[in-house]
XYZ file of C-alpha atoms in Angstrom:
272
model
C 28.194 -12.700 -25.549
C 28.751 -16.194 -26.588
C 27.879 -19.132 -23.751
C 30.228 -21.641 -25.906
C 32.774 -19.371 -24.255
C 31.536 -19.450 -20.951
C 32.992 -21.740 -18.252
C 30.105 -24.287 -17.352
C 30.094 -23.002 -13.576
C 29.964 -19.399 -14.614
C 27.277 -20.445 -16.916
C 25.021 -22.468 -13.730
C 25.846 -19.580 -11.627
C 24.777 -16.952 -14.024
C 21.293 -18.508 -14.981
C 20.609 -18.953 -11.300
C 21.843 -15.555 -10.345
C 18.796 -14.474 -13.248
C 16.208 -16.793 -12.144
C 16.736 -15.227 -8.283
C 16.695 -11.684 -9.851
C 13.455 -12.288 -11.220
C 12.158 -13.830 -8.102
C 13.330 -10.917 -5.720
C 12.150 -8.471 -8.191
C 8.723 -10.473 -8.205
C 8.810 -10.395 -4.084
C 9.348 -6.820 -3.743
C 6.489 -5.802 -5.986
C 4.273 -8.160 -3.656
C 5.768 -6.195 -0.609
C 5.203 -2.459 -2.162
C 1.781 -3.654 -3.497
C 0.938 -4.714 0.368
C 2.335 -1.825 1.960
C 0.455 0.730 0.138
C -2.820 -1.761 0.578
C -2.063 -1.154 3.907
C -1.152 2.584 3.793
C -4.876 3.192 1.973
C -6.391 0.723 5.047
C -4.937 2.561 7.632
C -5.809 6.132 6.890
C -9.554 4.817 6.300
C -9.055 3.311 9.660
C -7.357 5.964 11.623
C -8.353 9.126 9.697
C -11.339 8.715 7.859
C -13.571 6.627 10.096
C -12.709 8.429 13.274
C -13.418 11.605 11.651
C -16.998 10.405 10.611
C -17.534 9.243 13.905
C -16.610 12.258 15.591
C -18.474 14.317 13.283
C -21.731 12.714 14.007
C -21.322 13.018 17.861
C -20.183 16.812 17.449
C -23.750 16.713 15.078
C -25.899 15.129 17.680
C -24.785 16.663 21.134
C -24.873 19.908 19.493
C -28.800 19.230 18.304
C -29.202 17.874 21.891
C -27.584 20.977 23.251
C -30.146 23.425 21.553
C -33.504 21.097 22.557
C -32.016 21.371 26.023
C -31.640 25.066 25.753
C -35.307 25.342 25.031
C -36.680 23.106 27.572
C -34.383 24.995 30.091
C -35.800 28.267 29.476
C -39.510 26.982 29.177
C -38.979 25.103 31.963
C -40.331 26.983 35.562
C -39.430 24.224 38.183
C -36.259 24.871 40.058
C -35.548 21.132 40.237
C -36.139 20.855 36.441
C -33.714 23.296 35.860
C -31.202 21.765 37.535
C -31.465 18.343 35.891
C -31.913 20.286 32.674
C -28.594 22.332 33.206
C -26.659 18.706 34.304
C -27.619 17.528 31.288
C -26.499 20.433 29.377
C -23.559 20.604 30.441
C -22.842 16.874 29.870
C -23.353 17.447 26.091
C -21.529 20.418 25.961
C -18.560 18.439 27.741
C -19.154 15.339 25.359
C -19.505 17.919 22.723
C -16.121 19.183 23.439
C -14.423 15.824 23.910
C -15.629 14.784 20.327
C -13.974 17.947 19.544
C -10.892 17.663 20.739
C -10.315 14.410 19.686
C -11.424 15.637 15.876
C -8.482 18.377 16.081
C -5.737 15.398 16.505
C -6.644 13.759 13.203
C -4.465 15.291 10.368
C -6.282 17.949 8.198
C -4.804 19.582 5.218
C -6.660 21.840 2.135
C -10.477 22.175 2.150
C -11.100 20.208 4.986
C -8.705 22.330 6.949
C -10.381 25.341 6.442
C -13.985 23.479 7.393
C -12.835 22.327 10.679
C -11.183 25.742 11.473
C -14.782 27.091 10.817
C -16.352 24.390 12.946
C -13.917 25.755 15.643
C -14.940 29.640 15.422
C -18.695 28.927 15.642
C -18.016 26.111 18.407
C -16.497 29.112 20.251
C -20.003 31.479 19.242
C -22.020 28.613 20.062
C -20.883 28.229 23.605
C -20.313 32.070 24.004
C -24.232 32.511 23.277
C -25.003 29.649 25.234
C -23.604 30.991 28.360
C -25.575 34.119 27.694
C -28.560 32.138 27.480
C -28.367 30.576 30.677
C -27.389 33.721 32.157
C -30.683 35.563 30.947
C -32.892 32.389 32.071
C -31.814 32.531 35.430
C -32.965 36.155 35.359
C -36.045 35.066 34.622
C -35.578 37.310 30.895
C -36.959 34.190 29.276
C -37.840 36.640 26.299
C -34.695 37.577 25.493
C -33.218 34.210 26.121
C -35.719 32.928 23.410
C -34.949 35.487 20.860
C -30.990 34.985 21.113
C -31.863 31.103 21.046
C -34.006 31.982 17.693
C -31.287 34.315 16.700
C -27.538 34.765 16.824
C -27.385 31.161 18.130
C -29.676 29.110 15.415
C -27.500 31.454 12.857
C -24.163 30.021 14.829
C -25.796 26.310 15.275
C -26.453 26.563 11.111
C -23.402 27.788 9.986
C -21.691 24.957 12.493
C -23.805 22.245 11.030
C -23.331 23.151 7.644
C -19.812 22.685 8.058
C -20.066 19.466 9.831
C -21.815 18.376 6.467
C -19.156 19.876 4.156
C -16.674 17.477 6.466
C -18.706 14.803 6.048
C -18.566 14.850 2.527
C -14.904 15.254 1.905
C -14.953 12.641 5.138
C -16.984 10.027 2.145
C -15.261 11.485 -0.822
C -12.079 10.483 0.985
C -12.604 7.237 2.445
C -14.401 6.602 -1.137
C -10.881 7.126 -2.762
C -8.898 5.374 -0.360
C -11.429 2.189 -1.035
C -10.939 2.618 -4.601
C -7.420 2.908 -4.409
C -7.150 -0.048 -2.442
C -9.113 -2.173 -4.918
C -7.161 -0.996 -7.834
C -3.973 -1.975 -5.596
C -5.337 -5.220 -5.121
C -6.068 -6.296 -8.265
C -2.566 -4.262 -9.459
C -1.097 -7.039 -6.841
C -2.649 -9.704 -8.089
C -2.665 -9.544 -11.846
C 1.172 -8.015 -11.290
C 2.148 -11.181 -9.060
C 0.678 -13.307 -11.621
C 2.056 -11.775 -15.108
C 5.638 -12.196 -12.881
C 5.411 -15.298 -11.862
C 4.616 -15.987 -15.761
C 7.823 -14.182 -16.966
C 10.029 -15.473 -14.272
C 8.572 -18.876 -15.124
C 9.247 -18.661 -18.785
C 12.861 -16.898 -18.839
C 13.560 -19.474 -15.759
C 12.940 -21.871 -18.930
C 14.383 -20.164 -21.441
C 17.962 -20.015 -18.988
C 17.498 -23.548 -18.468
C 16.830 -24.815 -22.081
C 19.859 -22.358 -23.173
C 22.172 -23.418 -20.808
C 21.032 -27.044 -21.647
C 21.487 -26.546 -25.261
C 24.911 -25.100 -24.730
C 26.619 -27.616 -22.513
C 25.036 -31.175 -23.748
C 25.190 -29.748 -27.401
C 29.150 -29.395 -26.774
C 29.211 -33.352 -24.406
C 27.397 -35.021 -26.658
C 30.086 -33.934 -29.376
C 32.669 -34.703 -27.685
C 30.994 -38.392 -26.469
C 30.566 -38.383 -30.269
C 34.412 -37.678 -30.931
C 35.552 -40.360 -28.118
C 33.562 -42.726 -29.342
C 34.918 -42.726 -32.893
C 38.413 -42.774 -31.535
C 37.723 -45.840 -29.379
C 36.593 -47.580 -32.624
C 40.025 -47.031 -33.875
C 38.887 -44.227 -36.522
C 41.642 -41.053 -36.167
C 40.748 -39.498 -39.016
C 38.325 -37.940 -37.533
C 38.705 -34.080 -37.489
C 38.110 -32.508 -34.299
C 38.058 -29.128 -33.929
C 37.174 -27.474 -30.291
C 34.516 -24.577 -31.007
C 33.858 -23.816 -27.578
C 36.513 -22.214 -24.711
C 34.748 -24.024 -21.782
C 35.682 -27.123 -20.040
C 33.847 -28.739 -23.440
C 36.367 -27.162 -25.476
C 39.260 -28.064 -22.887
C 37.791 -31.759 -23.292
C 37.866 -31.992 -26.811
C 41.810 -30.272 -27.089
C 42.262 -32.865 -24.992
C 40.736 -35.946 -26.970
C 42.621 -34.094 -30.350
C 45.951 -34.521 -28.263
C 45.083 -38.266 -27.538
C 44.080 -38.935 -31.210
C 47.363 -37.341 -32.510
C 49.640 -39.497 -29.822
C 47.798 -41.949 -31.112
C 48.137 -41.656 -34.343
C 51.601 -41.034 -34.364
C 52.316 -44.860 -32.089
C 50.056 -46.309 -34.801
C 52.878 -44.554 -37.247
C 55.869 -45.746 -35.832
C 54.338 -49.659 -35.418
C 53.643 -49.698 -38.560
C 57.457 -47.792 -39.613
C 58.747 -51.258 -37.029
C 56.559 -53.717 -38.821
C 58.004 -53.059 -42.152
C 61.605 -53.301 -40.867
């Protein structure tokens, strides 16, 4: 397309239709950048952290749970009994909670299959535990001990071990997630930056065109008025652009030929 056949408004209005292209194109890469920054900061903040936090309480109350266990059935006061059972049941119920509130957070894949695992020997845990306490209060400390040794250290092992295994996809994922986000960042920035250059420099390039192409065509026709006001019509003018320019010049060629033909007919009087 050739801008000496542009109108000059059409021209003004195209450059700054460009130069506001470029400028919403560099705003909504600024917006997507922050929204997935802020996607990646709030699944480290509502998925990953809260799962690491419940997954250390689970870890602790549980450890708590089988100390208690052992000081219940070792235990031969009535009244330390009872404060020991409280107290067991406490941690079991805070236990629980932690639980609970772990089974809300989203889990897909491996981690899925971990926390259904943590479930089933949650379930064997208690299961054994209420066994436990049955055969203590029976005085069948023996047997309590060996199931505490037993079936139960198997289930509290198996439980712990995949409390670890969550843990670690738990760091491997909030890992990621901060990784991501500091590749984002710097995406952001160094994107935001290499825009502002290009809109900066075609925002020039527009303006310097559309400079070029409109004085280039006024200063010839300032050029062409001039001479005419001088008195020289010889001058040639031909109108190489379609724009107001060009309607200018077609103009100043009609002028120069009105002129030129009063200067004939004075001169056809003079010699009469």
């Amino acid at each position: 397309m050739d801008l000496k056949n542009i109108k000059l408004v059409t021209k003004l209005m195209v450059g700054f239709a460009i130069v506001l292209v470029l400028a919403a194109g560099q705003s909504l890469f600024a917006v997507y950048g922050t929204t997935q920054l802020s996607q990646n900061s709030s699944e480290i903040a509502n998925e990953w952290l809260p799962g690491t936090y419940y997954n250390g309480t689970l870890g602790t109350h549980i450890s708590r749970m089988r100390t208690l266990q052992f000081q219940f059935v070792g235990s031969f006061s009535q009244t330390d009994r009872l404060t020991l059972e409280n107290a067991l049941t406490d941690e079991i119920a805070i236990a629980a909670e932690a639980l609970k509130s772990y089974a809300k957070l989203s889990h897909g894949g491996p981690e899925a299959a971990h926390f259904e695992a943590v479930q089933k020997h949650w379930v064997s845990l208690n299961e054994q535990h209420k066994t436990i306490m049955d055969l203590a209060r029976q005085r069948r400390d023996e047997e309590a001990l060996d199931l505490i040794r037993g079936d139960s250290r198997a289930s509290y092992v198996a439980l712990m071990h995949e409390l670890a295994e969550l843990s670690d996809i738990a760091k491997a994922g909030a890992t990621k997630a901060r990784d991501t986000s500091a590749m984002l960042q710097s995406i952001v920035f160094y994107g935001n930056l290499i825009a502002l250059a290009i809109t900066i420099l075609l925002g020039v390039f527009i303006a310097r065109s559309l400079c070029r192409s409109i004085s280039g065509g006024v200063n010839y026709a300032a050029h062409i008025a001039t001479k005419v006001a001088q008195g020289d019509l010889t001058t040639r003018i031909v109108p190489n652009t379609r724009d107001e320019v060009g309607l200018l010049l077609l103009s100043i060629r009609d002028m120069q030929t009105a002129l030129i033909q009063v200067v004939g007919q004075v001169c056809a009087m003079a010699r009469l």
